[in-house]
């Protein structure tokens, strides 16, 4: 009888400040939904954050803020696992092994590195370049089968699958010999795989939320303009101002989704309304097709405030007690270590290290 790797969800968010509506709708809201059907592990990826400079005091504050956002959005840290990456050394340990599996050429093609390193590539940290290997380790150290993320992470997830596949192929005989494998098909070939080929969970109207100032650019934490994003802790007045100033075009909204083509700002705002109201763009346009932005923007603002304000209130309440947040992270890390240390011990044995089981 062939075994399968049990389904498990993993995802992470960087504690780099300015947690925004794109992070919430593209990722965190999906984390919440998947809790109903899966065992989930949600991580504040602080090791990833320091691939670019972080002020230490701010980093600590941001780690607690992302944790508070997880809980305030509805993640159950008792039932599932919530922790920060640096408390589980196995992530860094497996990442080293993946540094030796992944090829330079694979990483050189990563568009996020090119964007973040910019023109001054020589001055980028080595960590920024090898970031996708650490991300593969985050996922595979739990042998996670499903990863909810925004569309911008698609390429990194493909790389995670490439790493898993190369590891499974390279060590197939050894994995079988140790009885650690699961039969898997790779093309026409049958191998004994240790790592699953993880599926991304991407989609819906907010898979790629765009900047409020430029509908062709992703909403991002590092955009110099505060007006480009709705931050999860923005109050009602700030949300109102940002949507009022959001870039649009002079036409009324179309009544069909096809009419949004070539209108990136309109498309983005309609997508936001759809995601916040848990429907799709065509239903939004059924209601607002033919409306001017002067009618649509206040409706979108009201909806966003209604959804975000309770999360922001709970985040503030939770952040007032950092010790409580730290206790959640420490308990989560303990549970995460139990799984991750077992996987690293298996991997060390597969690779041929002596003393893998301590
Ligand atoms: N604009 C977005 N639309 C949909 N999903 C998004 N995500 C990020 N931006 C959008 C998703 O949010 C999750 C957490 O992201 P992250 O904090 O790990 O890193 P990031 O992608 O670097 O976030 P930013 O906001 O884009 O920051 P900067 O400015 O540093 O580049 C991920 O699942 C991501 O897909």
Short mmCIF file of C-alpha atoms and ligand atoms in Angstrom, two decimals:
data_model
loop_
_atom_site.label_atom_id
_atom_site.label_comp_id
_atom_site.label_asym_id
_atom_site.label_seq_id
_atom_site.Cartn_x
_atom_site.Cartn_y
_atom_site.Cartn_z
CA UNK A 1 0.00 0.00 0.00
CA UNK A 2 1.48 3.35 -0.95
CA UNK A 3 1.75 5.95 1.78
CA UNK A 4 1.20 9.65 1.22
CA UNK A 5 2.56 12.63 3.04
CA UNK A 6 -0.29 14.01 5.22
CA UNK A 7 -1.65 17.40 4.16
CA UNK A 8 -0.24 20.30 6.15
CA UNK A 9 -0.33 24.06 5.56
CA UNK A 10 2.63 26.38 6.17
CA UNK A 11 3.03 30.07 5.44
CA UNK A 12 4.88 33.09 6.76
CA UNK A 13 4.85 36.87 6.88
CA UNK A 14 7.92 39.09 7.29
CA UNK A 15 7.99 41.44 10.30
CA UNK A 16 9.11 44.40 8.22
CA UNK A 17 6.47 46.94 9.31
CA UNK A 18 3.60 48.55 7.39
CA UNK A 19 1.55 45.31 7.30
CA UNK A 20 -1.00 46.17 4.64
CA UNK A 21 -4.28 45.19 3.05
CA UNK A 22 -2.42 43.19 0.36
CA UNK A 23 -0.74 41.05 3.04
CA UNK A 24 -4.11 40.59 4.75
CA UNK A 25 -6.25 39.77 1.71
CA UNK A 26 -3.55 37.96 -0.29
CA UNK A 27 -2.28 35.83 2.58
CA UNK A 28 -3.53 36.17 6.18
CA UNK A 29 -7.25 35.91 5.33
CA UNK A 30 -6.47 32.65 3.49
CA UNK A 31 -4.51 31.39 6.50
CA UNK A 32 -7.67 31.85 8.58
CA UNK A 33 -9.88 29.98 6.10
CA UNK A 34 -7.50 27.00 5.81
CA UNK A 35 -7.61 26.38 9.57
CA UNK A 36 -11.02 24.78 9.15
CA UNK A 37 -9.76 21.99 6.91
CA UNK A 38 -6.03 21.56 7.67
CA UNK A 39 -3.32 21.44 10.33
CA UNK A 40 -1.64 24.81 9.92
CA UNK A 41 1.71 26.31 10.86
CA UNK A 42 2.00 30.11 10.58
CA UNK A 43 5.35 31.78 11.05
CA UNK A 44 6.65 35.29 11.56
CA UNK A 45 9.71 35.01 9.33
CA UNK A 46 12.20 37.18 11.18
CA UNK A 47 15.27 35.50 9.64
CA UNK A 48 13.96 36.62 6.24
CA UNK A 49 13.43 40.17 7.48
CA UNK A 50 17.13 40.76 8.18
CA UNK A 51 18.09 40.08 4.56
CA UNK A 52 17.68 43.86 4.41
CA UNK A 53 18.62 46.16 7.31
CA UNK A 54 16.21 46.20 10.27
CA UNK A 55 16.49 48.44 13.31
CA UNK A 56 16.59 45.95 16.27
CA UNK A 57 13.95 47.72 18.41
CA UNK A 58 11.62 48.07 15.45
CA UNK A 59 12.17 44.46 14.43
CA UNK A 60 11.10 43.22 17.88
CA UNK A 61 8.03 45.48 17.74
CA UNK A 62 7.16 44.26 14.25
CA UNK A 63 7.49 40.57 15.22
CA UNK A 64 4.89 41.16 17.94
CA UNK A 65 2.75 43.22 15.56
CA UNK A 66 2.54 40.46 12.92
CA UNK A 67 1.76 37.92 15.66
CA UNK A 68 -1.01 40.22 16.92
CA UNK A 69 -2.34 40.56 13.35
CA UNK A 70 -2.47 36.76 12.96
CA UNK A 71 -4.46 36.34 16.17
CA UNK A 72 -6.67 39.40 15.61
CA UNK A 73 -7.54 38.14 12.11
CA UNK A 74 -8.80 34.87 13.60
CA UNK A 75 -5.87 32.44 13.67
CA UNK A 76 -6.29 30.04 16.56
CA UNK A 77 -2.83 29.72 18.13
CA UNK A 78 -4.03 26.97 20.46
CA UNK A 79 -5.30 24.68 17.75
CA UNK A 80 -2.63 25.55 15.17
CA UNK A 81 1.00 26.62 15.48
CA UNK A 82 2.09 30.28 15.54
CA UNK A 83 5.75 31.16 16.18
CA UNK A 84 8.71 33.21 14.98
CA UNK A 85 11.26 31.58 12.72
CA UNK A 86 14.43 32.44 14.70
CA UNK A 87 13.23 30.32 17.64
CA UNK A 88 13.41 27.15 15.55
CA UNK A 89 17.02 26.54 14.52
CA UNK A 90 16.00 23.72 12.16
CA UNK A 91 14.93 26.33 9.53
CA UNK A 92 18.50 27.63 9.21
CA UNK A 93 19.99 24.15 9.40
CA UNK A 94 17.90 22.75 6.55
CA UNK A 95 18.45 25.97 4.57
CA UNK A 96 22.19 25.25 4.59
CA UNK A 97 21.59 21.81 3.11
CA UNK A 98 19.32 23.42 0.49
CA UNK A 99 22.09 25.93 -0.29
CA UNK A 100 23.98 22.86 -1.45
CA UNK A 101 21.01 21.47 -3.44
CA UNK A 102 19.82 24.60 -5.26
CA UNK A 103 21.86 25.82 -8.22
CA UNK A 104 23.23 29.33 -8.71
CA UNK A 105 21.39 29.57 -12.03
CA UNK A 106 18.03 28.90 -10.36
CA UNK A 107 18.50 31.70 -7.83
CA UNK A 108 19.87 34.10 -10.43
CA UNK A 109 16.51 33.97 -12.18
CA UNK A 110 14.48 35.08 -9.13
CA UNK A 111 12.74 38.34 -9.99
CA UNK A 112 12.27 39.38 -6.34
CA UNK A 113 16.05 39.39 -5.83
CA UNK A 114 16.52 41.48 -8.96
CA UNK A 115 13.86 43.97 -7.81
CA UNK A 116 15.05 44.21 -4.21
CA UNK A 117 18.79 44.29 -4.97
CA UNK A 118 18.18 46.93 -7.65
CA UNK A 119 21.13 48.32 -9.53
CA UNK A 120 23.55 47.94 -6.65
CA UNK A 121 23.63 44.13 -6.69
CA UNK A 122 27.21 43.93 -5.41
CA UNK A 123 26.06 45.54 -2.20
CA UNK A 124 23.04 43.25 -1.57
CA UNK A 125 23.39 40.79 1.32
CA UNK A 126 24.18 37.17 0.51
CA UNK A 127 21.04 36.37 2.53
CA UNK A 128 18.88 38.32 0.07
CA UNK A 129 20.23 36.16 -2.75
CA UNK A 130 19.72 32.85 -0.93
CA UNK A 131 16.33 33.96 0.52
CA UNK A 132 14.37 31.41 -1.60
CA UNK A 133 16.41 28.52 -0.16
CA UNK A 134 15.44 29.59 3.36
CA UNK A 135 11.84 29.87 2.21
CA UNK A 136 12.00 26.32 0.81
CA UNK A 137 13.39 25.20 4.15
CA UNK A 138 10.58 26.97 6.08
CA UNK A 139 8.06 24.96 4.10
CA UNK A 140 9.81 21.62 3.77
CA UNK A 141 11.06 21.43 7.35
CA UNK A 142 7.40 20.66 8.10
CA UNK A 143 6.94 18.67 4.86
CA UNK A 144 4.08 21.10 4.21
CA UNK A 145 1.88 20.22 1.24
CA UNK A 146 0.03 23.55 0.82
CA UNK A 147 1.25 27.14 1.05
CA UNK A 148 -1.20 30.07 0.89
CA UNK A 149 0.57 33.15 -0.54
CA UNK A 150 0.04 36.16 -2.76
CA UNK A 151 0.87 35.89 -6.46
CA UNK A 152 4.27 37.58 -5.98
CA UNK A 153 5.54 34.43 -4.22
CA UNK A 154 4.68 32.05 -7.07
CA UNK A 155 8.21 31.89 -8.44
CA UNK A 156 9.68 31.13 -5.00
CA UNK A 157 7.22 28.27 -4.59
CA UNK A 158 8.24 26.83 -7.95
CA UNK A 159 11.83 26.92 -6.69
CA UNK A 160 10.73 25.11 -3.51
CA UNK A 161 9.31 22.33 -5.71
CA UNK A 162 12.54 22.22 -7.75
CA UNK A 163 14.60 21.84 -4.56
CA UNK A 164 12.30 19.10 -3.22
CA UNK A 165 12.42 17.30 -6.53
CA UNK A 166 16.21 17.46 -6.86
CA UNK A 167 16.66 16.28 -3.27
CA UNK A 168 14.20 13.41 -3.83
CA UNK A 169 15.95 12.39 -7.06
CA UNK A 170 19.52 12.73 -5.79
CA UNK A 171 18.85 10.66 -2.69
CA UNK A 172 16.10 8.35 -3.97
CA UNK A 173 17.99 5.08 -3.29
CA UNK A 174 19.14 6.17 0.12
CA UNK A 175 15.62 7.35 1.06
CA UNK A 176 14.26 3.92 0.06
CA UNK A 177 17.03 2.09 1.92
CA UNK A 178 16.20 3.97 5.12
CA UNK A 179 12.48 3.37 4.63
CA UNK A 180 11.78 7.10 4.77
CA UNK A 181 10.30 7.50 1.30
CA UNK A 182 6.94 7.89 -0.23
CA UNK A 183 6.47 6.62 -3.79
CA UNK A 184 6.18 9.56 -6.17
CA UNK A 185 6.04 9.97 -9.90
CA UNK A 186 8.54 12.38 -11.42
CA UNK A 187 7.62 12.52 -15.10
CA UNK A 188 7.65 8.87 -16.17
CA UNK A 189 10.01 7.86 -13.41
CA UNK A 190 9.02 6.48 -9.98
CA UNK A 191 11.19 7.75 -7.13
CA UNK A 192 11.13 7.47 -3.35
CA UNK A 193 10.48 11.01 -2.34
CA UNK A 194 11.01 12.38 1.14
CA UNK A 195 9.72 15.88 0.50
CA UNK A 196 6.29 16.64 -0.95
CA UNK A 197 5.98 18.75 -4.08
CA UNK A 198 4.19 21.59 -2.34
CA UNK A 199 1.12 23.18 -3.90
CA UNK A 200 0.73 26.95 -3.81
CA UNK A 201 -2.68 28.23 -2.72
CA UNK A 202 -3.00 31.43 -4.76
CA UNK A 203 -6.07 33.01 -6.22
CA UNK A 204 -9.19 35.07 -5.72
CA UNK A 205 -9.68 38.74 -6.47
CA UNK A 206 -6.88 39.84 -4.08
CA UNK A 207 -4.05 37.52 -5.14
CA UNK A 208 -2.18 40.66 -6.24
CA UNK A 209 -3.37 43.86 -4.59
CA UNK A 210 -1.97 46.91 -6.35
CA UNK A 211 -0.75 50.28 -5.08
CA UNK A 212 -3.49 52.89 -4.57
CA UNK A 213 -1.23 55.42 -6.35
CA UNK A 214 -0.33 53.27 -9.36
CA UNK A 215 -2.44 50.30 -10.42
CA UNK A 216 0.49 48.71 -12.25
CA UNK A 217 2.64 48.41 -9.10
CA UNK A 218 2.12 45.91 -6.27
CA UNK A 219 0.92 47.31 -2.92
CA UNK A 220 4.05 46.94 -0.84
CA UNK A 221 5.43 47.65 2.62
CA UNK A 222 8.47 49.43 1.26
CA UNK A 223 6.73 51.87 -1.13
CA UNK A 224 7.90 55.34 -0.04
CA UNK A 225 4.35 56.71 -0.35
CA UNK A 226 2.07 56.05 2.65
CA UNK A 227 -0.85 56.84 0.36
CA UNK A 228 -0.04 53.76 -1.74
CA UNK A 229 -1.27 51.30 0.88
CA UNK A 230 -3.90 50.74 3.55
CA UNK A 231 -2.04 49.66 6.67
CA UNK A 232 -3.85 47.25 9.00
CA UNK A 233 -3.61 49.72 11.89
CA UNK A 234 -4.95 52.73 9.91
CA UNK A 235 -7.93 54.41 11.58
CA UNK A 236 -11.20 55.24 9.79
CA UNK A 237 -10.11 58.80 8.90
CA UNK A 238 -6.85 57.60 7.39
CA UNK A 239 -8.57 54.85 5.38
CA UNK A 240 -11.10 57.41 4.13
CA UNK A 241 -8.35 59.82 3.08
CA UNK A 242 -6.32 57.13 1.30
CA UNK A 243 -9.27 55.86 -0.74
CA UNK A 244 -10.36 59.44 -1.52
CA UNK A 245 -6.87 60.15 -2.89
CA UNK A 246 -6.58 56.74 -4.63
CA UNK A 247 -5.79 57.12 -8.33
CA UNK A 248 -8.67 56.35 -10.72
CA UNK A 249 -9.61 57.14 -14.31
CA UNK A 250 -12.38 59.45 -15.54
CA UNK A 251 -14.85 56.74 -16.67
CA UNK A 252 -17.71 55.14 -14.78
CA UNK A 253 -17.32 51.49 -13.70
CA UNK A 254 -18.17 48.96 -16.43
CA UNK A 255 -20.88 46.38 -15.90
CA UNK A 256 -18.75 43.43 -17.06
CA UNK A 257 -15.34 42.24 -15.82
CA UNK A 258 -13.92 42.49 -19.38
CA UNK A 259 -14.51 46.24 -19.19
CA UNK A 260 -11.82 46.48 -16.48
CA UNK A 261 -9.11 45.54 -18.98
CA UNK A 262 -6.64 48.36 -19.47
CA UNK A 263 -8.02 50.10 -16.35
CA UNK A 264 -5.61 48.87 -13.63
CA UNK A 265 -6.77 51.25 -10.89
CA UNK A 266 -10.46 50.47 -11.41
CA UNK A 267 -9.66 46.76 -11.57
CA UNK A 268 -7.74 46.98 -8.28
CA UNK A 269 -10.48 48.83 -6.39
CA UNK A 270 -13.18 46.45 -7.66
CA UNK A 271 -10.94 43.50 -6.68
CA UNK A 272 -10.53 44.96 -3.19
CA UNK A 273 -14.29 45.36 -2.81
CA UNK A 274 -14.80 41.76 -3.99
CA UNK A 275 -12.19 40.33 -1.61
CA UNK A 276 -13.44 42.32 1.38
CA UNK A 277 -17.04 41.28 0.74
CA UNK A 278 -16.03 37.67 -0.10
CA UNK A 279 -17.56 37.72 -3.54
CA UNK A 280 -16.17 38.14 -7.05
CA UNK A 281 -15.62 41.07 -9.37
CA UNK A 282 -18.58 40.26 -11.61
CA UNK A 283 -21.01 40.47 -8.68
CA UNK A 284 -19.47 43.77 -7.56
CA UNK A 285 -19.94 45.14 -11.07
CA UNK A 286 -23.52 43.92 -11.11
CA UNK A 287 -24.11 46.28 -8.19
CA UNK A 288 -21.82 49.16 -9.18
CA UNK A 289 -21.62 48.94 -13.00
CA UNK A 290 -22.33 52.40 -14.42
CA UNK A 291 -21.45 54.12 -11.10
CA UNK A 292 -18.94 56.95 -10.89
CA UNK A 293 -16.00 56.57 -8.49
CA UNK A 294 -17.65 59.30 -6.39
CA UNK A 295 -20.26 56.67 -5.47
CA UNK A 296 -18.04 53.58 -5.45
CA UNK A 297 -15.17 54.94 -3.33
CA UNK A 298 -17.33 55.79 -0.26
CA UNK A 299 -18.93 52.31 -0.43
CA UNK A 300 -15.47 50.69 -0.61
CA UNK A 301 -14.24 52.89 2.26
CA UNK A 302 -17.19 51.93 4.46
CA UNK A 303 -16.63 48.24 3.76
CA UNK A 304 -12.87 48.44 4.42
CA UNK A 305 -13.38 50.29 7.71
CA UNK A 306 -16.02 47.75 8.79
CA UNK A 307 -13.61 44.85 8.14
CA UNK A 308 -10.32 46.38 9.28
CA UNK A 309 -11.34 48.38 12.39
CA UNK A 310 -12.13 45.33 14.58
CA UNK A 311 -8.82 43.70 13.58
CA UNK A 312 -6.90 46.90 14.34
CA UNK A 313 -8.64 47.24 17.74
CA UNK A 314 -7.74 43.68 18.72
CA UNK A 315 -4.17 44.16 17.47
CA UNK A 316 -3.79 47.24 19.69
CA UNK A 317 -5.21 45.38 22.71
CA UNK A 318 -2.89 42.41 22.17
CA UNK A 319 0.16 44.61 21.61
CA UNK A 320 -0.45 46.29 24.97
CA UNK A 321 0.64 43.01 26.58
CA UNK A 322 3.88 41.95 24.86
CA UNK A 323 4.51 39.21 27.45
CA UNK A 324 1.31 37.49 26.36
CA UNK A 325 2.39 37.60 22.70
CA UNK A 326 5.86 36.31 23.59
CA UNK A 327 4.24 33.39 25.46
CA UNK A 328 2.21 32.47 22.35
CA UNK A 329 5.39 32.53 20.23
CA UNK A 330 7.41 30.52 22.68
CA UNK A 331 4.72 27.82 23.03
CA UNK A 332 4.29 27.71 19.25
CA UNK A 333 8.07 27.41 18.74
CA UNK A 334 8.21 24.47 21.12
CA UNK A 335 5.56 22.64 19.10
CA UNK A 336 7.19 23.61 15.79
CA UNK A 337 10.60 22.32 16.98
CA UNK A 338 9.13 18.90 17.68
CA UNK A 339 8.16 18.48 14.02
CA UNK A 340 11.11 20.30 12.45
CA UNK A 341 13.82 18.54 14.48
CA UNK A 342 12.45 15.17 13.37
CA UNK A 343 12.61 16.19 9.71
CA UNK A 344 16.15 17.55 10.05
CA UNK A 345 17.26 14.31 11.74
CA UNK A 346 15.79 12.33 8.80
CA UNK A 347 17.49 14.62 6.29
CA UNK A 348 20.87 14.34 8.02
CA UNK A 349 20.59 10.58 7.93
CA UNK A 350 19.59 10.66 4.25
CA UNK A 351 22.56 12.90 3.40
CA UNK A 352 24.95 10.61 5.30
CA UNK A 353 25.91 12.69 8.32
CA UNK A 354 27.02 10.68 11.34
CA UNK A 355 25.17 11.16 14.64
CA UNK A 356 22.02 12.47 12.96
CA UNK A 357 19.75 11.32 15.78
CA UNK A 358 21.85 12.91 18.51
N1 LIG B 1 0.24 43.37 -2.86
C1 LIG B 1 -0.01 42.14 -2.45
N2 LIG B 1 -1.12 41.49 -2.84
C2 LIG B 1 -1.38 40.22 -2.41
N3 LIG B 1 -0.57 39.56 -1.56
C3 LIG B 1 0.55 40.18 -1.15
N4 LIG B 1 1.56 39.80 -0.32
C4 LIG B 1 2.45 40.80 -0.24
N5 LIG B 1 2.07 41.84 -0.98
C5 LIG B 1 0.89 41.49 -1.56
C6 LIG B 1 1.61 38.50 0.35
O1 LIG B 1 1.70 38.73 1.73
C7 LIG B 1 2.45 37.66 2.31
C8 LIG B 1 3.48 38.21 3.23
O2 LIG B 1 4.42 38.96 2.49
P1 LIG B 1 5.83 39.24 3.12
O3 LIG B 1 5.70 40.11 4.27
O4 LIG B 1 6.49 37.97 3.42
O5 LIG B 1 6.72 39.88 2.02
P2 LIG B 1 6.57 40.79 0.80
O6 LIG B 1 5.94 40.03 -0.32
O7 LIG B 1 7.93 41.30 0.57
O8 LIG B 1 5.62 41.96 1.28
P3 LIG B 1 5.59 43.37 0.63
O9 LIG B 1 4.48 44.07 1.23
O10 LIG B 1 5.59 43.30 -0.83
O11 LIG B 1 6.94 44.02 1.12
P4 LIG B 1 8.14 44.65 0.31
O12 LIG B 1 7.79 46.06 0.13
O13 LIG B 1 9.30 44.46 1.22
O14 LIG B 1 8.28 43.91 -0.99
C9 LIG B 1 3.01 36.83 1.17
O15 LIG B 1 2.22 35.67 0.99
C10 LIG B 1 2.86 37.74 -0.03
O16 LIG B 1 2.68 37.01 -1.22
#
